[in-house]
Coordinates of C-alpha atoms in Angstrom, one line a residue:
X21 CA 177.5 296.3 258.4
X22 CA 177.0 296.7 254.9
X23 CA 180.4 297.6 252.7
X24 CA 180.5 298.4 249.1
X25 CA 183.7 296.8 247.3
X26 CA 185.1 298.9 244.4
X27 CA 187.7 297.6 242.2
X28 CA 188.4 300.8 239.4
X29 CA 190.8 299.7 236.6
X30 CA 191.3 301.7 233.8
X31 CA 188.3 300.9 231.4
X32 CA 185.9 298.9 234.0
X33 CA 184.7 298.8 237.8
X34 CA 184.6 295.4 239.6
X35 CA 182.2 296.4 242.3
X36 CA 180.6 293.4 245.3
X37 CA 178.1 294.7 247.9
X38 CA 179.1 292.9 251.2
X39 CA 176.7 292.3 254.2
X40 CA 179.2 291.5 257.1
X41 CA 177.0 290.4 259.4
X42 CA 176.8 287.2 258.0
X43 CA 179.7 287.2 254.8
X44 CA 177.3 287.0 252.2
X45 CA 177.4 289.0 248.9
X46 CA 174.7 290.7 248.1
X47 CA 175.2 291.7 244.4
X48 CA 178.5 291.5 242.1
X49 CA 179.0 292.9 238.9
X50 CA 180.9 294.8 236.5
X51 CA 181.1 298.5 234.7
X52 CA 182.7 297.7 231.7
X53 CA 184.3 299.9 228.2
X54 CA 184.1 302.9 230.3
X55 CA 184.7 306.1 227.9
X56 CA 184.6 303.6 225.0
X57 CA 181.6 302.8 222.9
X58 CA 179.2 300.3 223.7
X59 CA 179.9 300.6 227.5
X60 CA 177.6 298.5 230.1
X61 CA 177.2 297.3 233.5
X62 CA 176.9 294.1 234.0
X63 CA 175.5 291.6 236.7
X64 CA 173.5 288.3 237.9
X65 CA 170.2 288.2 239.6
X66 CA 170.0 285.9 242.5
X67 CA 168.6 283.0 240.1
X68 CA 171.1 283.7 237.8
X69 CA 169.9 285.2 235.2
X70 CA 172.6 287.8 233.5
X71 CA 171.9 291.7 233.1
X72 CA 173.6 293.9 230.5
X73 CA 172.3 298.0 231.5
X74 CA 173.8 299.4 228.0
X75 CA 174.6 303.6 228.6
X76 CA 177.2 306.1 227.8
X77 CA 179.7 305.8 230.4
X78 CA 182.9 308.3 229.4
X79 CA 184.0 308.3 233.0
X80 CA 184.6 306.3 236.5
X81 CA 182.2 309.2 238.0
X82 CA 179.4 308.3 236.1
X83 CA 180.2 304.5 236.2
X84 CA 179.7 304.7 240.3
X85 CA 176.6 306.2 239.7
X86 CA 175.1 303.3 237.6
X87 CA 176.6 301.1 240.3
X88 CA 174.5 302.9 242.8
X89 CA 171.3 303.7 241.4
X90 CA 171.4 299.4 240.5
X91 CA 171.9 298.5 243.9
X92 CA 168.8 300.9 245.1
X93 CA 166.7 300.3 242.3
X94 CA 163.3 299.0 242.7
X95 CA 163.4 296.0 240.0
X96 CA 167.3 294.9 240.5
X97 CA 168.1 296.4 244.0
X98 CA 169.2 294.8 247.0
X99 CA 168.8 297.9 249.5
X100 CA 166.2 300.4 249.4
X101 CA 168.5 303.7 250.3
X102 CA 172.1 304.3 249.9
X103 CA 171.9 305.4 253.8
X104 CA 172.3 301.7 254.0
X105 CA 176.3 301.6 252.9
X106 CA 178.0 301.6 256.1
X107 CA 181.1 301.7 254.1
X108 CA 183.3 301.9 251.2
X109 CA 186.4 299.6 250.6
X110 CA 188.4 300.6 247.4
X111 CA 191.4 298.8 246.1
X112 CA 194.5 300.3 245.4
X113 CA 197.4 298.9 242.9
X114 CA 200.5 301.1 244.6
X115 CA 201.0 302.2 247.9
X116 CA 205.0 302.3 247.5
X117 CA 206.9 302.7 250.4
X118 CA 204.2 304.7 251.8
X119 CA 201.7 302.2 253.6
X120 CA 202.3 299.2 254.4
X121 CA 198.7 298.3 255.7
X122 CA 194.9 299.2 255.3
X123 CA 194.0 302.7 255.5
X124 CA 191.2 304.9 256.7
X125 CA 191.1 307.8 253.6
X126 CA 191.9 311.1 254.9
X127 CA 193.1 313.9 252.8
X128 CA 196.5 313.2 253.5
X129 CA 196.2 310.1 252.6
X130 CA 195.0 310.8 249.4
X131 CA 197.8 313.5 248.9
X132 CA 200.1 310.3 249.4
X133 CA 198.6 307.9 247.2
X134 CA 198.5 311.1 244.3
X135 CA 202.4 310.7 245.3
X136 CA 202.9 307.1 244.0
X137 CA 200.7 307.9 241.1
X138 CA 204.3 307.6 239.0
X139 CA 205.0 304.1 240.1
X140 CA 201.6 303.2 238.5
X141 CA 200.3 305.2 236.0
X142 CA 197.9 302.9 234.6
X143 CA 196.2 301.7 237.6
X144 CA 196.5 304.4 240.6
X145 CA 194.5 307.1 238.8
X146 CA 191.4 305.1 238.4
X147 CA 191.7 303.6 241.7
X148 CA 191.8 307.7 243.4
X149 CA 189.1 308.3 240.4
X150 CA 186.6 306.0 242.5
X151 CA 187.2 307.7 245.8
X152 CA 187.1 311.0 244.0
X153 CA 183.2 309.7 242.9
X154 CA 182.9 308.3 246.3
X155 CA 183.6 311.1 248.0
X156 CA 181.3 313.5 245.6
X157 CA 178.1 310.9 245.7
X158 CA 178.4 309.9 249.0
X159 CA 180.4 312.1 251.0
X160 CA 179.5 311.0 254.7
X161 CA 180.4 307.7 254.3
X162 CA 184.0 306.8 255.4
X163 CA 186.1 304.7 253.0
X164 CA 189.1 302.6 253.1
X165 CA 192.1 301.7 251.1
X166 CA 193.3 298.5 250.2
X167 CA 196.9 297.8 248.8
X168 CA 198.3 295.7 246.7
X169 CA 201.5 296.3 247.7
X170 CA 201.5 296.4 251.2
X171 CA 201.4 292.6 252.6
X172 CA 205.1 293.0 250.8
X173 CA 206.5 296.1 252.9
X174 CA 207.9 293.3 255.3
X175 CA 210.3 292.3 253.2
X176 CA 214.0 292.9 254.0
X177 CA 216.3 295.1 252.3
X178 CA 218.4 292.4 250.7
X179 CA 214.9 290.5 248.9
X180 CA 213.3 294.6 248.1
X181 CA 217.0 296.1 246.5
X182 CA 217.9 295.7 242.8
X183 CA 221.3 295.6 241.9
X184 CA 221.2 299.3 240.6
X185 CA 222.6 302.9 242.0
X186 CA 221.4 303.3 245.6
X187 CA 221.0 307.0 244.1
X188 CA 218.2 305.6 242.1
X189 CA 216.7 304.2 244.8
X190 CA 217.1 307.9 246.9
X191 CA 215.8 309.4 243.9
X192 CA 213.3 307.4 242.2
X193 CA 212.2 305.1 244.6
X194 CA 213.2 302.7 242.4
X195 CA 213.1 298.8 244.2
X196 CA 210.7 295.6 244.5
X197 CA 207.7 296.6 246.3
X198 CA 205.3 293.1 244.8
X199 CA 201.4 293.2 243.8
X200 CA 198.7 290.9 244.6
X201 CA 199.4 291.0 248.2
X202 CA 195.7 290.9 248.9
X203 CA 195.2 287.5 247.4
X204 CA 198.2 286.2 249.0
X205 CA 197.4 287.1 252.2
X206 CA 193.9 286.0 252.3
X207 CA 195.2 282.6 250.8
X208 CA 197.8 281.7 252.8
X209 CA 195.7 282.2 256.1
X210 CA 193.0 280.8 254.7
X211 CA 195.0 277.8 253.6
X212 CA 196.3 277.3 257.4
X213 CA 192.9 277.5 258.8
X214 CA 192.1 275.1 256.0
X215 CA 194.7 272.6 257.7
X216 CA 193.8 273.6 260.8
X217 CA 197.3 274.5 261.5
X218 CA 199.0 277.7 263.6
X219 CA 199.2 280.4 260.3
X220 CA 202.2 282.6 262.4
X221 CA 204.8 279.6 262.5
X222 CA 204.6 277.8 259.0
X223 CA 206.4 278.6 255.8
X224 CA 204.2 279.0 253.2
X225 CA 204.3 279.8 249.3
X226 CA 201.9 281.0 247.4
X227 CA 201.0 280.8 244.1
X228 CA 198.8 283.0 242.4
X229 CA 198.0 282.3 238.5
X230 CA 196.0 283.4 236.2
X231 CA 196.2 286.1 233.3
X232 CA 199.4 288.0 235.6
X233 CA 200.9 285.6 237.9
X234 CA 202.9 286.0 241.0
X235 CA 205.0 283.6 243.4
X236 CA 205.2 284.7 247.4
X237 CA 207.4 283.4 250.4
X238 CA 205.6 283.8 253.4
X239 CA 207.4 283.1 257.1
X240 CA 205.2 283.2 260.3
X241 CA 202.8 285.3 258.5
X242 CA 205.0 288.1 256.4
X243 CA 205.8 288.3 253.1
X244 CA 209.9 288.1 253.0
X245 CA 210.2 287.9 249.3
X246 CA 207.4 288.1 246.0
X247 CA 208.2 287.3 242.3
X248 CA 207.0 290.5 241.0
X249 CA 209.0 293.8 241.5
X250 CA 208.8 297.6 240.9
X251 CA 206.3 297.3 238.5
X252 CA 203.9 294.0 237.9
X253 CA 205.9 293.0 234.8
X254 CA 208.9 290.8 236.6
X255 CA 208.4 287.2 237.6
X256 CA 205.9 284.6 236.2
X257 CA 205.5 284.3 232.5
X258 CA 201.9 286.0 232.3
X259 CA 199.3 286.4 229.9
X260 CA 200.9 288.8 228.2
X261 CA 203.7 290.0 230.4
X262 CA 207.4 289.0 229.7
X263 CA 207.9 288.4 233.6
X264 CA 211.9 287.9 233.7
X265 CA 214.3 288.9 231.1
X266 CA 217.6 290.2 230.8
X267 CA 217.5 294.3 231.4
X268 CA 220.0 294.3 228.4
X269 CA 217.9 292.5 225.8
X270 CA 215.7 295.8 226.5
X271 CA 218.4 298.4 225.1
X272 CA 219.2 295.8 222.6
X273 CA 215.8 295.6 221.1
X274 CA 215.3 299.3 221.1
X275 CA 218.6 299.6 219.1
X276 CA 217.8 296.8 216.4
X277 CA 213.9 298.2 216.2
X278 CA 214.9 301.3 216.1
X279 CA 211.9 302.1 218.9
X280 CA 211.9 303.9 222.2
X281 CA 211.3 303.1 225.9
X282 CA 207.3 303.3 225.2
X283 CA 207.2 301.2 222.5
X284 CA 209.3 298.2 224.9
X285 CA 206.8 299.0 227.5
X286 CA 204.3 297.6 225.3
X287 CA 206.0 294.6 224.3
X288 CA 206.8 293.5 227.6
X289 CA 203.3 294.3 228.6
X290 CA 201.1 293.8 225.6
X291 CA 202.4 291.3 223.6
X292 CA 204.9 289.3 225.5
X293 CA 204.0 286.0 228.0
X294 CA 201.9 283.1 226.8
X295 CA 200.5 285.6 223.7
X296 CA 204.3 286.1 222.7
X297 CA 205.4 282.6 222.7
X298 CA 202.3 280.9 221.4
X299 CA 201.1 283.2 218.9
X300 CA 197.6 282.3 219.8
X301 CA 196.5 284.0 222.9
X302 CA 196.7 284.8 226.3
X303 CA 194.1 282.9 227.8
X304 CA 195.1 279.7 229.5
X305 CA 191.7 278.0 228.2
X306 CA 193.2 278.4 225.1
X307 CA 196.7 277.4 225.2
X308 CA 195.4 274.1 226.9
X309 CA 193.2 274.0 223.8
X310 CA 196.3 274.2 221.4
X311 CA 198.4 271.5 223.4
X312 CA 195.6 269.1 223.0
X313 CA 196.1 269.6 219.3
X314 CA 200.1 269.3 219.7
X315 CA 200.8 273.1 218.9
X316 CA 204.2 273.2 218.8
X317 CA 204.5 276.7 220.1
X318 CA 201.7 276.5 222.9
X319 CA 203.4 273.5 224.1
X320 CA 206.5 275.6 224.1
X321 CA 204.2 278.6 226.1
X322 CA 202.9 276.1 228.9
X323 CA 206.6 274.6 229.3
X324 CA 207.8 278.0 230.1
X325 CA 204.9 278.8 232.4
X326 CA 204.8 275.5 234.2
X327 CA 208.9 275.8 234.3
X328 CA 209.0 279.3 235.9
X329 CA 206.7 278.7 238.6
X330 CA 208.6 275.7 239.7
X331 CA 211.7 277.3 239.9
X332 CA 210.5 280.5 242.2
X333 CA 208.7 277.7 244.6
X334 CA 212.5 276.1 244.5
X335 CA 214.3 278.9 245.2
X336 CA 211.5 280.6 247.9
X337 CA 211.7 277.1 250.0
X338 CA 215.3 277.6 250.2
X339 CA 215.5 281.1 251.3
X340 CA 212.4 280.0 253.7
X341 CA 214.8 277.5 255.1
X342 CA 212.2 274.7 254.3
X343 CA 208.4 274.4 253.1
X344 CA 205.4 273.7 255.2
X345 CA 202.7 274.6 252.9
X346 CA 202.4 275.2 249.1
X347 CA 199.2 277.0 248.1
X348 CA 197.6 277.5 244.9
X349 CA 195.3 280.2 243.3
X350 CA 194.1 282.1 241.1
X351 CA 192.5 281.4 237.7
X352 CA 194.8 278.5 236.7
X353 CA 195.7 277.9 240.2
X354 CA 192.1 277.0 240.9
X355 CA 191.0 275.0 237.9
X356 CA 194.3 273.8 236.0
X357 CA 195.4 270.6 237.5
X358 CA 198.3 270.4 234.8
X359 CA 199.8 273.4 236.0
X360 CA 199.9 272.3 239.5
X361 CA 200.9 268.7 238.4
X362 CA 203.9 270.4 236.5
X363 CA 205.5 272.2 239.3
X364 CA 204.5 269.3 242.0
X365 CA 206.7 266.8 239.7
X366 CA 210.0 265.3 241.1
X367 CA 209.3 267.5 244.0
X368 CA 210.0 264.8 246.8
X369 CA 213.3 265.5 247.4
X370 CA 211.4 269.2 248.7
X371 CA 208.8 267.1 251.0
X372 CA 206.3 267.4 248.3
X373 CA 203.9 263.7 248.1
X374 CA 201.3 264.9 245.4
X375 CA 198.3 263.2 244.9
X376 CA 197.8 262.8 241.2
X377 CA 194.4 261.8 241.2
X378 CA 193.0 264.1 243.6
X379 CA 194.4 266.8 241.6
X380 CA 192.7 265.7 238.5
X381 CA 189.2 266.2 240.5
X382 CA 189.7 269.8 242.2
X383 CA 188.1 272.4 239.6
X384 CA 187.6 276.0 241.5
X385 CA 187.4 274.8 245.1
X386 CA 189.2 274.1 248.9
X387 CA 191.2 270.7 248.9
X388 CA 194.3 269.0 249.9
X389 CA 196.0 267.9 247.0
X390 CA 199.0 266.4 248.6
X391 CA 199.3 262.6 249.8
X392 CA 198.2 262.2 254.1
X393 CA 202.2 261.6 254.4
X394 CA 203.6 264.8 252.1
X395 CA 205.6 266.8 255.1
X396 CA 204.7 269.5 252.9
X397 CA 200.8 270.7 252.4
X398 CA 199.7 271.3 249.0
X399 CA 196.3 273.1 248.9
X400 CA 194.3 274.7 246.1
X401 CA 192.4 277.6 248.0
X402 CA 190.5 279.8 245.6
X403 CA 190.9 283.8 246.4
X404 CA 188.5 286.2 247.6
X405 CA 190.4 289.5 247.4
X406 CA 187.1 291.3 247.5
X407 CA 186.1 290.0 250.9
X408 CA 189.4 290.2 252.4
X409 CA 189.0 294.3 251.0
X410 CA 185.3 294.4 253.2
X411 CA 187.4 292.7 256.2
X412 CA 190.4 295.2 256.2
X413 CA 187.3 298.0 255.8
X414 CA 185.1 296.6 259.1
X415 CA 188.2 296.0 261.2
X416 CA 189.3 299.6 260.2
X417 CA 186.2 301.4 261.0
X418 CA 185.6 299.5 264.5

């Protein structure tokens, strides 16, 4: 079974050909400045050599078709008819309380994703804008969403519920629903089959890091609580996402700026996280640069990263009752062994025996990073959100 991957953000298309049969990818790439000048797509040939298609792209539409005439063509292709596309997988930012699994796409499931189009404005529209195109270019074959938010609809009341109105919530909707549920599913079963240990009885966090960042307490196999909430700004210090602050400093800054509630939504979103607090840039690469040169304020930016992730992994063991396994991933999660030193520190008292100098080797791969005696697992198990989206889309359709 062939499945076609499709990842629609606002400006770009992430987009991974899949051939099931034996897990292996058979062209990646990327549509990227879509309705913005100088807009491309992008991918590697098999000896990896890179390819930039330069065209006007002004919408997702047209982007799909690029994707698709590649993929057949005779000089880059990697399938000679689009009869060959068993499938389609799509991912979807915000499901709300609406799924709380993988979906076959029907029109009324497309009348309930329109729905939750309010709880994400930037990402849900492009994300129905490539099953729109789908549906138009290649109408008989069946496709499949993919939620962030849904691994999280297991959570209880008490860990979803803000402290606000329950009219609010009757009216609006408004509560923690979480994001990257994809990546931390796929990484804490993968982790488990990593250790080669029972994934529906342990107590596992995961860590996901890179430019947004999110924390996950996982029991037995369901989300029970997430660091992000109604919207993917809460939690983590990001790249250039506040995470956590006081709802109050909001209204406050709005009243000294003189601004409204659009102009604090880019703040927190734009120009807040490691950006805001080092002044440099919101790329970890970057930051880690400025440390080595003993930039005050970068120094400042990494504490606070480093600082917040440990105290979500402190406060998830204890609601988990415990810790069996730690996972990392993402971006930093994968390749930053001070990060993961950082939050691993003074951890015994939790179970935690790190391995310093095993840490120091992993860059971007599978490995135990914990001592043979730590009672609790640390693993660095890098994501594959794509895949697990082609997974969710085969088990669906058979």
């Amino acid at each position: 079974m062939k499945i076609l991957v499709l990842n629609c953000g606002s400006s770009s298309i992430k987009y991974q050909l899949f051939d099931m049969t034996n897990r292996t990818t058979l062209m990646k790439g990327i549509v990227e400045k879509i309705g913005l000048k100088g807009s491309s797509l992008n991918f590697k040939l098999p000896n990896g050599d890179k390819v930039i298609l330069e065209g006007e792209i002004l919408e997702h539409g047209t982007g799909i078709e690029y994707i698709l005439g590649v993929i057949t063509s005779e000089k880059y292709g990697c399938i000679r008819s689009l009869n060959e596309i068993d499938a389609v997988g799509h991912r979807v930012v915000h499901g709300g309380e609406k799924f709380n699994s993988s979906v076959l796409i029907t029109d009324e499931v497309i009348r309930k994703m329109e729905e939750c189009i309010d709880l994400a404005p930037l990402h849900n529209p492009p994300n129905l804008n490539g099953i729109y195109a789908i549906r138009e270019l290649l109408p008989d074959v069946p496709q499949v969403g993919v939620f962030d938010t849904a691994f999280h609809q297991t959570m209880p009341t008490h860990a979803y519920m803000y402290g606000l109105p329950y009219s609010l919530y009757e009216k609006y909707a408004i509560r923690r629903y979480g994001f990257h549920g994809t990546s931390h599913r796929y990484v804490s079963r993968r982790a488990c089959d990593f250790l080669e240990i029972p994934y529906e009885n342990q107590r596992i966090i995961t860590a996901h890091l890179g430019n947004g960042a999110s924390v996950t307490a996982i029991r037995n196999g369901a989300s029970i609580d997430t660091s992000m909430g109604m919207t993917p700004v809460e939690g983590l210090l990001m790249g250039t996402r506040s995470g956590d602050v006081d709802a109050g400093v909001l209204s406050y800054i709005m009243e000294k700026e003189n601004i409204g509630s659009q102009a604090v939504s880019t703040i927190i979103n734009k120009y807040s996280g490691l950006i805001g607090i080092s002044g440099i840039s919101s790329d970890m690469r970057e930051i880690e640069t400025a440390v080595e040169e003993s930039e005050e304020r970068a120094i400042l930016a990494l504490d606070i990263f480093n600082y917040r992730i440990k105290k979500y992994v402190g406060s998830y063991s204890a609601v988990l009752g415990g810790l069996d396994v730690l996972v990392f991933t993402g971006g930093v999660g994968e390749n930053q062994a001070s990060t993961r030193q950082a939050v691993c520190e003074n951890m015994e008292y939790m179970g935690i025996r790190f391995d310093e100098k095993v840490n120091l080797e992993v860059k971007g791969r599978e490995a135990l990073i914990s001592k043979p005696d730590s009672a609790v697992k640390v693993v660095v198990i890098p994501t594959d959100e794509e895949y697990m989206i082609a997974h969710d889309t085969q088990v669906i359709l058979q």
